[in-house]
PDB file of N, CA and C in Angstrom:
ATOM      1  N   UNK A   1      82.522  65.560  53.548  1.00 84.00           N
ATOM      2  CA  UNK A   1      83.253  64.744  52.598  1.00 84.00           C
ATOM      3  C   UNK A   1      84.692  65.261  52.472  1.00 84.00           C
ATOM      4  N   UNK A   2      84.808  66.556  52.345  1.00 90.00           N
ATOM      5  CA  UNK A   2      86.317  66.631  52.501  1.00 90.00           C
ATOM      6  C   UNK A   2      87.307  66.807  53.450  1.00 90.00           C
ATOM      7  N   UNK A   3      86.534  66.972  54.972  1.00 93.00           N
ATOM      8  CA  UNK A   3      86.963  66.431  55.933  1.00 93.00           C
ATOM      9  C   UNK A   3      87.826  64.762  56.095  1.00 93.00           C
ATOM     10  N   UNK A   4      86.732  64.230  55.102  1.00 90.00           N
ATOM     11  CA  UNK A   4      86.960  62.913  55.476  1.00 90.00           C
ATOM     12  C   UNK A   4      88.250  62.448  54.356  1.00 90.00           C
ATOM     13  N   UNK A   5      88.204  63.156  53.020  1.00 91.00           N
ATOM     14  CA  UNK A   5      89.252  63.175  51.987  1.00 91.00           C
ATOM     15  C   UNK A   5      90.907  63.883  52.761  1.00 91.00           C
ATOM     16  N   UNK A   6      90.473  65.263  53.501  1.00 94.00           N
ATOM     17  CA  UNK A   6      91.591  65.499  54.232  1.00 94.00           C
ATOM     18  C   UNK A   6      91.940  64.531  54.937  1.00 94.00           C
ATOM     19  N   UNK A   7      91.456  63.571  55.906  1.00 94.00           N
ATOM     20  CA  UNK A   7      91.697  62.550  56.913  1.00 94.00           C
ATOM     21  C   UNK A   7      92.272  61.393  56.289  1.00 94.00           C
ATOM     22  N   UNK A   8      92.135  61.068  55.369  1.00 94.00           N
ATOM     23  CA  UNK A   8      92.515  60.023  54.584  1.00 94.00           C
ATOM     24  C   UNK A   8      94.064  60.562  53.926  1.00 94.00           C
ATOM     25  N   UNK A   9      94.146  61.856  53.447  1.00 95.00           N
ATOM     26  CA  UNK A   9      95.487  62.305  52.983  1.00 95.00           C
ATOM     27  C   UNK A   9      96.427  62.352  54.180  1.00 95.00           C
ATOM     28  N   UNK A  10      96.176  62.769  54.905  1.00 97.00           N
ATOM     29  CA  UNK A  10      96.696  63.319  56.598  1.00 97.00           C
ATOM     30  C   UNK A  10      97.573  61.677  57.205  1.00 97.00           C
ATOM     31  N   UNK A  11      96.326  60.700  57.058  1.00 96.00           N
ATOM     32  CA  UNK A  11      96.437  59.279  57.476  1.00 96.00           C
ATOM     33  C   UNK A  11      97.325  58.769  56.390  1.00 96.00           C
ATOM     34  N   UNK A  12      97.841  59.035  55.358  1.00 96.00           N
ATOM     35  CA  UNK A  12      98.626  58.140  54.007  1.00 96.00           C
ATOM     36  C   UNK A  12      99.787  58.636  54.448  1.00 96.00           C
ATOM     37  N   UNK A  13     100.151  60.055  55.197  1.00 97.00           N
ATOM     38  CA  UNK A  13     101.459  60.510  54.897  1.00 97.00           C
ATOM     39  C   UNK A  13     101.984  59.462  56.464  1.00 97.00           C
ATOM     40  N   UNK A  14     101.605  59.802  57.234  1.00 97.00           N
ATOM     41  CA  UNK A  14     101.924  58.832  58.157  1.00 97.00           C
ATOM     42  C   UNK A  14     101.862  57.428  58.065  1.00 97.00           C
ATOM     43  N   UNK A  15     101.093  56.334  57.488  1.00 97.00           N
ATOM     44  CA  UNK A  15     100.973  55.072  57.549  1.00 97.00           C
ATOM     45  C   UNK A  15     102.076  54.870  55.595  1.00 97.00           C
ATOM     46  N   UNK A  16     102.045  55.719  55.054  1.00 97.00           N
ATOM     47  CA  UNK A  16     103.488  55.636  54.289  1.00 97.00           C
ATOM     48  C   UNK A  16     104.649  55.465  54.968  1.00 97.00           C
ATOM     49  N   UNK A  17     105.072  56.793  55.917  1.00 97.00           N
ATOM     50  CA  UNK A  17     106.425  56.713  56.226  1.00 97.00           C
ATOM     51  C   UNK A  17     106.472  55.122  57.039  1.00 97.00           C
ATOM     52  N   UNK A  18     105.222  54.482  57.871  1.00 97.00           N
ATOM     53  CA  UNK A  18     105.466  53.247  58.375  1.00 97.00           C
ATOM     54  C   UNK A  18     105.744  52.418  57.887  1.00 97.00           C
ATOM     55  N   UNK A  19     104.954  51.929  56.622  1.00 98.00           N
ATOM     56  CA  UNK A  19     105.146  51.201  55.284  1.00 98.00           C
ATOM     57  C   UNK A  19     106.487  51.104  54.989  1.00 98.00           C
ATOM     58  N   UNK A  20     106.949  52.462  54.624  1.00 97.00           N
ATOM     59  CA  UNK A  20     108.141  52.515  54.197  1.00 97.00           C
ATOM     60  C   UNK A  20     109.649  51.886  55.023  1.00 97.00           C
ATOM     61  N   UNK A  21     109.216  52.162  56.651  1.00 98.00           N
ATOM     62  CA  UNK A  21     110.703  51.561  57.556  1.00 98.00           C
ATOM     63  C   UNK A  21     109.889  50.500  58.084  1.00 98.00           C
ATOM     64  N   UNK A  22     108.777  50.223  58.129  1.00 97.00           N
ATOM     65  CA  UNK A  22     108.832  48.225  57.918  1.00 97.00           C
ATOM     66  C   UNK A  22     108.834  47.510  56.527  1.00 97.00           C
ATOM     67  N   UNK A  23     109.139  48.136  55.264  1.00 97.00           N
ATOM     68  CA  UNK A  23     109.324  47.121  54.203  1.00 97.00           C
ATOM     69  C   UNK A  23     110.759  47.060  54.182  1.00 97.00           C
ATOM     70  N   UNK A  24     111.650  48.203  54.538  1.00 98.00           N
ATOM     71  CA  UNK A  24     112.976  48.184  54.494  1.00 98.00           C
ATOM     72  C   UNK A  24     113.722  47.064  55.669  1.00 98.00           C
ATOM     73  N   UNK A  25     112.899  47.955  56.813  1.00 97.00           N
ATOM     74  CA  UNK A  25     113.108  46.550  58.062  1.00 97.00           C
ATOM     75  C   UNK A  25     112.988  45.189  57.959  1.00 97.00           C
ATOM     76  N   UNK A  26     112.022  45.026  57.493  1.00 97.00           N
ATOM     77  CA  UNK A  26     111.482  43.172  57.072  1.00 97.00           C
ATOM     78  C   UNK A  26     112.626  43.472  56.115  1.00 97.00           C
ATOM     79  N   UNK A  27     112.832  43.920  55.146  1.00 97.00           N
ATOM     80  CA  UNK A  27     113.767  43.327  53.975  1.00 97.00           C
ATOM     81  C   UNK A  27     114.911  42.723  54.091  1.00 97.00           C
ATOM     82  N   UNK A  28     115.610  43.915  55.390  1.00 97.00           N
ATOM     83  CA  UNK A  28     117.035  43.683  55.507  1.00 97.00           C
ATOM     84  C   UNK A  28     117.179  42.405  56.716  1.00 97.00           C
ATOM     85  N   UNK A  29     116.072  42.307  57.540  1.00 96.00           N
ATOM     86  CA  UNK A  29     116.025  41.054  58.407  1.00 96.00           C
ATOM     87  C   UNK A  29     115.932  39.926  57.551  1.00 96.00           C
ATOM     88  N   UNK A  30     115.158  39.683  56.666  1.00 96.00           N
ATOM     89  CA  UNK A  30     114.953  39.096  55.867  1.00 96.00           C
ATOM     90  C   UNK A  30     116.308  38.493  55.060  1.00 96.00           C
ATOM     91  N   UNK A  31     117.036  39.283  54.333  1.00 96.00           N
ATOM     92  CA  UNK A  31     118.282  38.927  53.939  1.00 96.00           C
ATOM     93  C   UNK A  31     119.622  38.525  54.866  1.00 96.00           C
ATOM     94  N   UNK A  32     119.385  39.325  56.005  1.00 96.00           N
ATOM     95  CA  UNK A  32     120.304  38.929  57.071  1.00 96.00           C
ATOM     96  C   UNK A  32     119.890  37.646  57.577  1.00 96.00           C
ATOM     97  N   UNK A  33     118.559  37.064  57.979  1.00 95.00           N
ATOM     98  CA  UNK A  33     118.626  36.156  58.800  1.00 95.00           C
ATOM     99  C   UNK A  33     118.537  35.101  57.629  1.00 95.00           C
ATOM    100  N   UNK A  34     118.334  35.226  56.019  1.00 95.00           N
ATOM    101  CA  UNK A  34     117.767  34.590  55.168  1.00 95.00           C
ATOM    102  C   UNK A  34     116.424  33.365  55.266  1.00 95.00           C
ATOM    103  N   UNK A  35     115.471  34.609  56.036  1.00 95.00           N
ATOM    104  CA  UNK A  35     114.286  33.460  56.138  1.00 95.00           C
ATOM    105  C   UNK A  35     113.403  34.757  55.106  1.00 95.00           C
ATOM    106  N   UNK A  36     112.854  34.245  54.205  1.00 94.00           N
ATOM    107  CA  UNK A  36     111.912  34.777  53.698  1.00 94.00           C
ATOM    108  C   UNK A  36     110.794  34.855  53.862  1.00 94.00           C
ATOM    109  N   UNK A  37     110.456  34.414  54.945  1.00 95.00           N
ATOM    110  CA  UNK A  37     109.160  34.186  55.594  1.00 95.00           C
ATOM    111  C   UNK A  37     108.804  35.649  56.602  1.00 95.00           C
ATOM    112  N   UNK A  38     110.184  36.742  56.684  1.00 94.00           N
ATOM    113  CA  UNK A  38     109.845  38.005  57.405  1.00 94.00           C
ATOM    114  C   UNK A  38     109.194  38.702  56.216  1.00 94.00           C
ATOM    115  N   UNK A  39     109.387  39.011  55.388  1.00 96.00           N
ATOM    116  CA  UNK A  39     108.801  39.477  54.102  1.00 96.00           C
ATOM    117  C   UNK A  39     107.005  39.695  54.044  1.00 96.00           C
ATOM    118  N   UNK A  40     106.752  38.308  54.423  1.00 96.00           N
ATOM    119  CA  UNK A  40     105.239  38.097  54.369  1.00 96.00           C
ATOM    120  C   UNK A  40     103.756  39.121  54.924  1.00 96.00           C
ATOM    121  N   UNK A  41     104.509  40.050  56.436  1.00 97.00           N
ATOM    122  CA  UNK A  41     103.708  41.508  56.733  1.00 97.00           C
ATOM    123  C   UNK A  41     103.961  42.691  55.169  1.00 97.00           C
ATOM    124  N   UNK A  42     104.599  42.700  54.098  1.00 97.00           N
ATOM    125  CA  UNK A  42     104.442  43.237  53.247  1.00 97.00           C
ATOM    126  C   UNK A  42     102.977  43.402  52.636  1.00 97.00           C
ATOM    127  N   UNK A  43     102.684  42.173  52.209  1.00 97.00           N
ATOM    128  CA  UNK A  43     101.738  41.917  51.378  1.00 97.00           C
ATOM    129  C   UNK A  43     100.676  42.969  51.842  1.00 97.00           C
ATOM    130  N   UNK A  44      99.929  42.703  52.943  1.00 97.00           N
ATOM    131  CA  UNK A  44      98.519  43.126  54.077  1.00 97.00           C
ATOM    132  C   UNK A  44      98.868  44.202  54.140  1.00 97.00           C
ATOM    133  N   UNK A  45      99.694  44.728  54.294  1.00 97.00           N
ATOM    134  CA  UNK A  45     100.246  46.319  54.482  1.00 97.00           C
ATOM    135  C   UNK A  45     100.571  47.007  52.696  1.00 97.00           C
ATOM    136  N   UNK A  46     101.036  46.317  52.177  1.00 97.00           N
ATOM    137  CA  UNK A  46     100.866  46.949  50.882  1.00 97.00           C
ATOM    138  C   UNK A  46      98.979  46.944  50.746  1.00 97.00           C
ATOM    139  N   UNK A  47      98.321  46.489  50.611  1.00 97.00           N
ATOM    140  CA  UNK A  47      96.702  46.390  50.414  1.00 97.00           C
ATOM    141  C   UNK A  47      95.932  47.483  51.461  1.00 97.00           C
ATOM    142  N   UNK A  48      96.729  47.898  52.476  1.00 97.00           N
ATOM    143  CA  UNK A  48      96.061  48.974  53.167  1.00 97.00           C
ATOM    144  C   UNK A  48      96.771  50.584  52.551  1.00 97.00           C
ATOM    145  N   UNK A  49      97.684  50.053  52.168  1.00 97.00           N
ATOM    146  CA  UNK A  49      98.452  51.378  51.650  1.00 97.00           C
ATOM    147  C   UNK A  49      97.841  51.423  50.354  1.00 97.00           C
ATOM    148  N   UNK A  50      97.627  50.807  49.711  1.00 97.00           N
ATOM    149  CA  UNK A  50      96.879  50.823  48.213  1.00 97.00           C
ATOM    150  C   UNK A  50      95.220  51.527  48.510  1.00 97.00           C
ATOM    151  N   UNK A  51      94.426  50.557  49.618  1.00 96.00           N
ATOM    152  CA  UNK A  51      93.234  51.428  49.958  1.00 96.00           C
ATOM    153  C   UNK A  51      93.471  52.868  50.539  1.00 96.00           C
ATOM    154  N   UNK A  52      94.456  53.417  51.293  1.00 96.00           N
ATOM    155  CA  UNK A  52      94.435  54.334  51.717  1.00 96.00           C
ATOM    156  C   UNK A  52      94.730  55.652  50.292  1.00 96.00           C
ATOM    157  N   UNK A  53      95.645  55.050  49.338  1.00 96.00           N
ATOM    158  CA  UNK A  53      96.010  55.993  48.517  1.00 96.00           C
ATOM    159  C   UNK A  53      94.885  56.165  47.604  1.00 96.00           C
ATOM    160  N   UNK A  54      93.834  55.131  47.100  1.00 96.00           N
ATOM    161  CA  UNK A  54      93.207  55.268  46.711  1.00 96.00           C
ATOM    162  C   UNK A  54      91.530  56.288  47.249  1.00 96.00           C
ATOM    163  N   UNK A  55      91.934  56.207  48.848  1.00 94.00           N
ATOM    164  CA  UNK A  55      90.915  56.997  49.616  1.00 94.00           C
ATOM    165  C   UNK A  55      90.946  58.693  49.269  1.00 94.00           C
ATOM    166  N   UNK A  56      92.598  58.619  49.349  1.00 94.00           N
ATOM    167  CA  UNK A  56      93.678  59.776  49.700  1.00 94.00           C
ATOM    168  C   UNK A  56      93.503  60.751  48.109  1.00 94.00           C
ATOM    169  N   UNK A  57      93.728  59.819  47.047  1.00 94.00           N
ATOM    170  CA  UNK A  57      93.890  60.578  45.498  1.00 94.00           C
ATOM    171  C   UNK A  57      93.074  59.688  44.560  1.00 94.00           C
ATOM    172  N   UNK A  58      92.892  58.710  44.598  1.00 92.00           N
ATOM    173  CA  UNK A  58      91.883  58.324  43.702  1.00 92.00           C
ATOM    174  C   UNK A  58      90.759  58.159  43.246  1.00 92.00           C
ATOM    175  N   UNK A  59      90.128  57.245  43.240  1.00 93.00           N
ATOM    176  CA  UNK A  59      88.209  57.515  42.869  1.00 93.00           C
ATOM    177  C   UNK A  59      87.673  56.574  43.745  1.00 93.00           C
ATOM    178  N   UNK A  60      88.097  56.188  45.065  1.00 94.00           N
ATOM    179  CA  UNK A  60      87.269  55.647  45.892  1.00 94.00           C
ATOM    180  C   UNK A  60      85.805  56.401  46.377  1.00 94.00           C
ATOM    181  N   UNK A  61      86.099  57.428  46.161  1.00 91.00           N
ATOM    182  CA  UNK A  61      84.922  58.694  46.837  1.00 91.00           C
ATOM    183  C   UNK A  61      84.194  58.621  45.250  1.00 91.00           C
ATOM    184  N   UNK A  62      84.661  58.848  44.222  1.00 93.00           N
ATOM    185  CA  UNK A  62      83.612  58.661  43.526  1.00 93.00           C
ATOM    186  C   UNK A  62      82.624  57.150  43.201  1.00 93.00           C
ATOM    187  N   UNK A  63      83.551  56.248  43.236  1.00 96.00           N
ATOM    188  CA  UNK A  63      82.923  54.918  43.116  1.00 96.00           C
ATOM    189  C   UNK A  63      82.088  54.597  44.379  1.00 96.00           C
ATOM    190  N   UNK A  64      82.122  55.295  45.664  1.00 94.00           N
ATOM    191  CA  UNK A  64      81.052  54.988  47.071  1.00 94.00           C
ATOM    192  C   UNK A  64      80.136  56.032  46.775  1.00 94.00           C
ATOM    193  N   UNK A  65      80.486  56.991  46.450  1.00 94.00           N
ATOM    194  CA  UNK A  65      79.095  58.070  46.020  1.00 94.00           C
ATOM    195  C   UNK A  65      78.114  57.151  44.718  1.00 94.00           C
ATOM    196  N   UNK A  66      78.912  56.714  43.979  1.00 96.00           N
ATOM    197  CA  UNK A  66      77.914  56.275  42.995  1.00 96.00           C
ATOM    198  C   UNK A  66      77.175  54.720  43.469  1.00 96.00           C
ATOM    199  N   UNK A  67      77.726  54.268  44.333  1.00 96.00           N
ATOM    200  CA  UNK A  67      77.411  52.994  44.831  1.00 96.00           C
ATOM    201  C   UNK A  67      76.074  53.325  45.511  1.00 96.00           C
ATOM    202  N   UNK A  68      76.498  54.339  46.425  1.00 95.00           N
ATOM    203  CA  UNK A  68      75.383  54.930  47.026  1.00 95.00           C
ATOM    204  C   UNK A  68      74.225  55.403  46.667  1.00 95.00           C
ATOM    205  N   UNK A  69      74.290  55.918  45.453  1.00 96.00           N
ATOM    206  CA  UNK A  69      73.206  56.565  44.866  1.00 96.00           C
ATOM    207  C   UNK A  69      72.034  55.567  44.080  1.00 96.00           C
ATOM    208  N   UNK A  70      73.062  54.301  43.993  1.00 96.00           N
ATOM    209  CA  UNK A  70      72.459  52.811  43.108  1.00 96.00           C
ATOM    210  C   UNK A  70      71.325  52.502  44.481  1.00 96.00           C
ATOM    211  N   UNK A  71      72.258  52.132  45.458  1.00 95.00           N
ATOM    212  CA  UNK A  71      71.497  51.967  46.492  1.00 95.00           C
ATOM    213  C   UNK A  71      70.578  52.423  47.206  1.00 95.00           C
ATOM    214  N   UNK A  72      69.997  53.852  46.914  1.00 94.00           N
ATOM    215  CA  UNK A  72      68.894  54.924  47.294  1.00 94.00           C
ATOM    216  C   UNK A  72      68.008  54.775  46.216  1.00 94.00           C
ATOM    217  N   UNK A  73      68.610  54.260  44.915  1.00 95.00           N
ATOM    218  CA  UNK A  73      67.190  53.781  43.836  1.00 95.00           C
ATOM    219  C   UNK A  73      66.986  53.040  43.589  1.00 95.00           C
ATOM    220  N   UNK A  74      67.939  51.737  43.853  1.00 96.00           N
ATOM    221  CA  UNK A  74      67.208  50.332  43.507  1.00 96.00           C
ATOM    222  C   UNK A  74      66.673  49.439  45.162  1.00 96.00           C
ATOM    223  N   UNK A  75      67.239  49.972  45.907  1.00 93.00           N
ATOM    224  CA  UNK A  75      67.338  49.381  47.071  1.00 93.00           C
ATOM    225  C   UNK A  75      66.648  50.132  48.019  1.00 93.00           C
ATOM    226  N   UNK A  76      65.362  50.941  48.298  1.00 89.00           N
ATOM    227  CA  UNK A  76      65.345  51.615  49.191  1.00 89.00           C
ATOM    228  C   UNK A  76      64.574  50.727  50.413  1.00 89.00           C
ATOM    229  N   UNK A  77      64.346  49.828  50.049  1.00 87.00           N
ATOM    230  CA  UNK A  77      63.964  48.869  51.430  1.00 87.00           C
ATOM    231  C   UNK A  77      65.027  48.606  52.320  1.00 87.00           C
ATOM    232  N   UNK A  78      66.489  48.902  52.098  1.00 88.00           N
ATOM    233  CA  UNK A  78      67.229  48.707  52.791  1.00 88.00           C
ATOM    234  C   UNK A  78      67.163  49.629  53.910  1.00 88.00           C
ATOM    235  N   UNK A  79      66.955  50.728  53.239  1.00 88.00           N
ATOM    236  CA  UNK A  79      67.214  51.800  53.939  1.00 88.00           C
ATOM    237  C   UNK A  79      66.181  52.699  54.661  1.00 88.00           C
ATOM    238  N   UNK A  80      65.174  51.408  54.937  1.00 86.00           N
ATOM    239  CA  UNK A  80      64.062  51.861  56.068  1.00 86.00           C
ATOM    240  C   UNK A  80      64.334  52.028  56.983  1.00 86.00           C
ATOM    241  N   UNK A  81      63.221  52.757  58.420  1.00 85.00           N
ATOM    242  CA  UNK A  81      63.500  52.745  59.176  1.00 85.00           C
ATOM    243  C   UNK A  81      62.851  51.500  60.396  1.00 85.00           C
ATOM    244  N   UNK A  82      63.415  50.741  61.303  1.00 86.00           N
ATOM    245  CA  UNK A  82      62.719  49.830  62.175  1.00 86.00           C
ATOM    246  C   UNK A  82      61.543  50.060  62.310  1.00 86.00           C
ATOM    247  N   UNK A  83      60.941  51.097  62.740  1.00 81.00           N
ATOM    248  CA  UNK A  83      59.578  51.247  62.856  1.00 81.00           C
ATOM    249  C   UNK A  83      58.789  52.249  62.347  1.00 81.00           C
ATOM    250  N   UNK A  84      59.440  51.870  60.638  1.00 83.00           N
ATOM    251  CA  UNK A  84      58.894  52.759  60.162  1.00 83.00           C
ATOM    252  C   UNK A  84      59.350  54.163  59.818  1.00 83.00           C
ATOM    253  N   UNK A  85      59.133  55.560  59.048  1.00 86.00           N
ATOM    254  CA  UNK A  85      59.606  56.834  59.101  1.00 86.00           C
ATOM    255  C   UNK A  85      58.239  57.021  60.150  1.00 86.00           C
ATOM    256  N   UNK A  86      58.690  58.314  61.073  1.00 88.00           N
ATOM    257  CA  UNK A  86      58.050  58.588  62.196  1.00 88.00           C
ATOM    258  C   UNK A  86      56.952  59.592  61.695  1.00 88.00           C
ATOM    259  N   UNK A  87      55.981  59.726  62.775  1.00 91.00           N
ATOM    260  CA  UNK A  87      54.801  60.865  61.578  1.00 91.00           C
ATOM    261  C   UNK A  87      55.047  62.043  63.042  1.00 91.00           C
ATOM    262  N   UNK A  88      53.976  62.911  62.727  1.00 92.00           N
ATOM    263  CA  UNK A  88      53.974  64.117  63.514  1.00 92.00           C
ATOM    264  C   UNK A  88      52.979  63.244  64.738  1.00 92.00           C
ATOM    265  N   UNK A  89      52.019  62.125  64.688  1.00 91.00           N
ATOM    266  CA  UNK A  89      50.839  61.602  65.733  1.00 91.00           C
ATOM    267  C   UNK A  89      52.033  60.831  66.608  1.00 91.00           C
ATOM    268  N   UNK A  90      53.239  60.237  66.394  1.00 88.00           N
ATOM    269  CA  UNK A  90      53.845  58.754  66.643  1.00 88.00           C
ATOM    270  C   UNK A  90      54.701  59.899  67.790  1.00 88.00           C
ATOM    271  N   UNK A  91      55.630  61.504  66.886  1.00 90.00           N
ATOM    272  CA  UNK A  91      56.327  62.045  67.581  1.00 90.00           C
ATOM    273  C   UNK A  91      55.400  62.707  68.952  1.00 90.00           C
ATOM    274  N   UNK A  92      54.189  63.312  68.893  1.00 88.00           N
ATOM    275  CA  UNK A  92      53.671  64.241  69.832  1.00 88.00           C
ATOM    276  C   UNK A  92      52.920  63.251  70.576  1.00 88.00           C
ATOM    277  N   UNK A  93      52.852  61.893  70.602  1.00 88.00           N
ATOM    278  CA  UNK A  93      52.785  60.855  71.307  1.00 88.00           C
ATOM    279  C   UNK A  93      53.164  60.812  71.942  1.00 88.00           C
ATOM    280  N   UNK A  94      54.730  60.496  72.002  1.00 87.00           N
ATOM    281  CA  UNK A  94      56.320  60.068  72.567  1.00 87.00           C
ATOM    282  C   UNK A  94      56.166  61.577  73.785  1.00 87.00           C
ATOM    283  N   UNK A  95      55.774  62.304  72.781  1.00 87.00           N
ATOM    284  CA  UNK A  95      56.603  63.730  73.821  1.00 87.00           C
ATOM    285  C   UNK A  95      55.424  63.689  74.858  1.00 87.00           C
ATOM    286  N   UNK A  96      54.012  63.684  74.663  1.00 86.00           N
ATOM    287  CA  UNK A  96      53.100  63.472  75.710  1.00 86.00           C
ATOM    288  C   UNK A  96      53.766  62.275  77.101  1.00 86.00           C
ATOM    289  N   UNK A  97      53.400  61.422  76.341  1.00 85.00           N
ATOM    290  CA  UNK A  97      53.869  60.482  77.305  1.00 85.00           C
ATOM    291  C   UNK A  97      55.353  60.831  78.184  1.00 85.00           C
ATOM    292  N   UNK A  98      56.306  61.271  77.358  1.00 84.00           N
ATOM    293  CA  UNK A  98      57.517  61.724  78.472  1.00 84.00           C
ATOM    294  C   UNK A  98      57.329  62.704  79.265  1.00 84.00           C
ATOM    295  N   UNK A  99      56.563  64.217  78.543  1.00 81.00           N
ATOM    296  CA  UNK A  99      55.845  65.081  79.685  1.00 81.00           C
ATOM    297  C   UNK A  99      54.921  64.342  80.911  1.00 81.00           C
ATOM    298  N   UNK A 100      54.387  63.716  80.919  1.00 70.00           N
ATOM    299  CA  UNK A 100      53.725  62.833  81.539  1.00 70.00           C
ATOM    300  C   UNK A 100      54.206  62.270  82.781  1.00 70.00           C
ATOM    301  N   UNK A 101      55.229  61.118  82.314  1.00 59.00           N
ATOM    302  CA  UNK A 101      56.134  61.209  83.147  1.00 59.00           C
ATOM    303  C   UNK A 101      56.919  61.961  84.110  1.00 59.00           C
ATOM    304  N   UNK A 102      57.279  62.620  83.218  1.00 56.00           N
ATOM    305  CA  UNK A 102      58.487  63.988  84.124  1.00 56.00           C
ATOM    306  C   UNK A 102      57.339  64.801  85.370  1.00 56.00           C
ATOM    307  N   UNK A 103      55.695  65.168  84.817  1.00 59.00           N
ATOM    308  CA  UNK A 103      55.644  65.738  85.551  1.00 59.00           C
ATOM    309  C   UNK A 103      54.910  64.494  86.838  1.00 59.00           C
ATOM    310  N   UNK A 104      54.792  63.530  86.778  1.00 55.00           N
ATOM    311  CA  UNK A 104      54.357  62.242  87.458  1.00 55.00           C
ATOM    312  C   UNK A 104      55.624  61.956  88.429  1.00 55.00           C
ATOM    313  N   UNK A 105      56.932  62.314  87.848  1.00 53.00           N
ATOM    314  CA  UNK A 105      58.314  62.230  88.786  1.00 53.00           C
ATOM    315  C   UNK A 105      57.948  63.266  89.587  1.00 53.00           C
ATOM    316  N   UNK A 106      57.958  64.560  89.031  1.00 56.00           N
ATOM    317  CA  UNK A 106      58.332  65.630  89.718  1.00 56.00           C
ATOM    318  C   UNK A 106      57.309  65.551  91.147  1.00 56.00           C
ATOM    319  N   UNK A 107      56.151  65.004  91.373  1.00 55.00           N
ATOM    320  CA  UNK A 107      55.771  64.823  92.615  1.00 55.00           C
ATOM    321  C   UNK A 107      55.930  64.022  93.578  1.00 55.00           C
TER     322      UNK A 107
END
């Protein structure tokens, strides 16, 4: 988790400074060519810079931890497995049968 909090701070300082010389860029194209329609990559890029800062310093990590935890007690059918959780008969099955094999190759 704080790998992933470092990665997110690491990722804001860079996708800031971008933010920052394309809102200035669009701006001044914008006034120079007077189409206000360069302006409009602001918006989508402000909303990733808002998620990122919020990844970076705010309570996104606490509001997905707690999301998560809703979801491990009200929801645990979600979070089955396809065929089932595996037992110790299903695993020493699998491994028979691949020994099996391997030594059925090996001749």
């Amino acid at each position: 988790m704080a790998m992933q909090i470092a990665w997110s701070r690491e990722f804001l300082k860079y996708f800031g400074t971008f933010f920052t010389l394309a809102t200035v860029g669009l701006t001044v194209g914008a006034l120079k060519r007077k189409k206000p329609v360069l302006l409009g990559p602001i918006v989508p890029l402000g909303f990733i810079l808002a998620y990122q800062m919020d990844s970076a310093y705010g309570t996104l990590i606490y509001r997905m931890k707690g999301e998560a935890e809703s979801i491990m007690e009200s929801e645990q059918d979600r979070l089955d497995l396809p065929h089932g959780n595996p037992t110790f008969e299903s695993i020493e099955k699998a491994r028979r049968a691949r020994s099996g094999l391997t030594s059925f190759l090996e001749k």
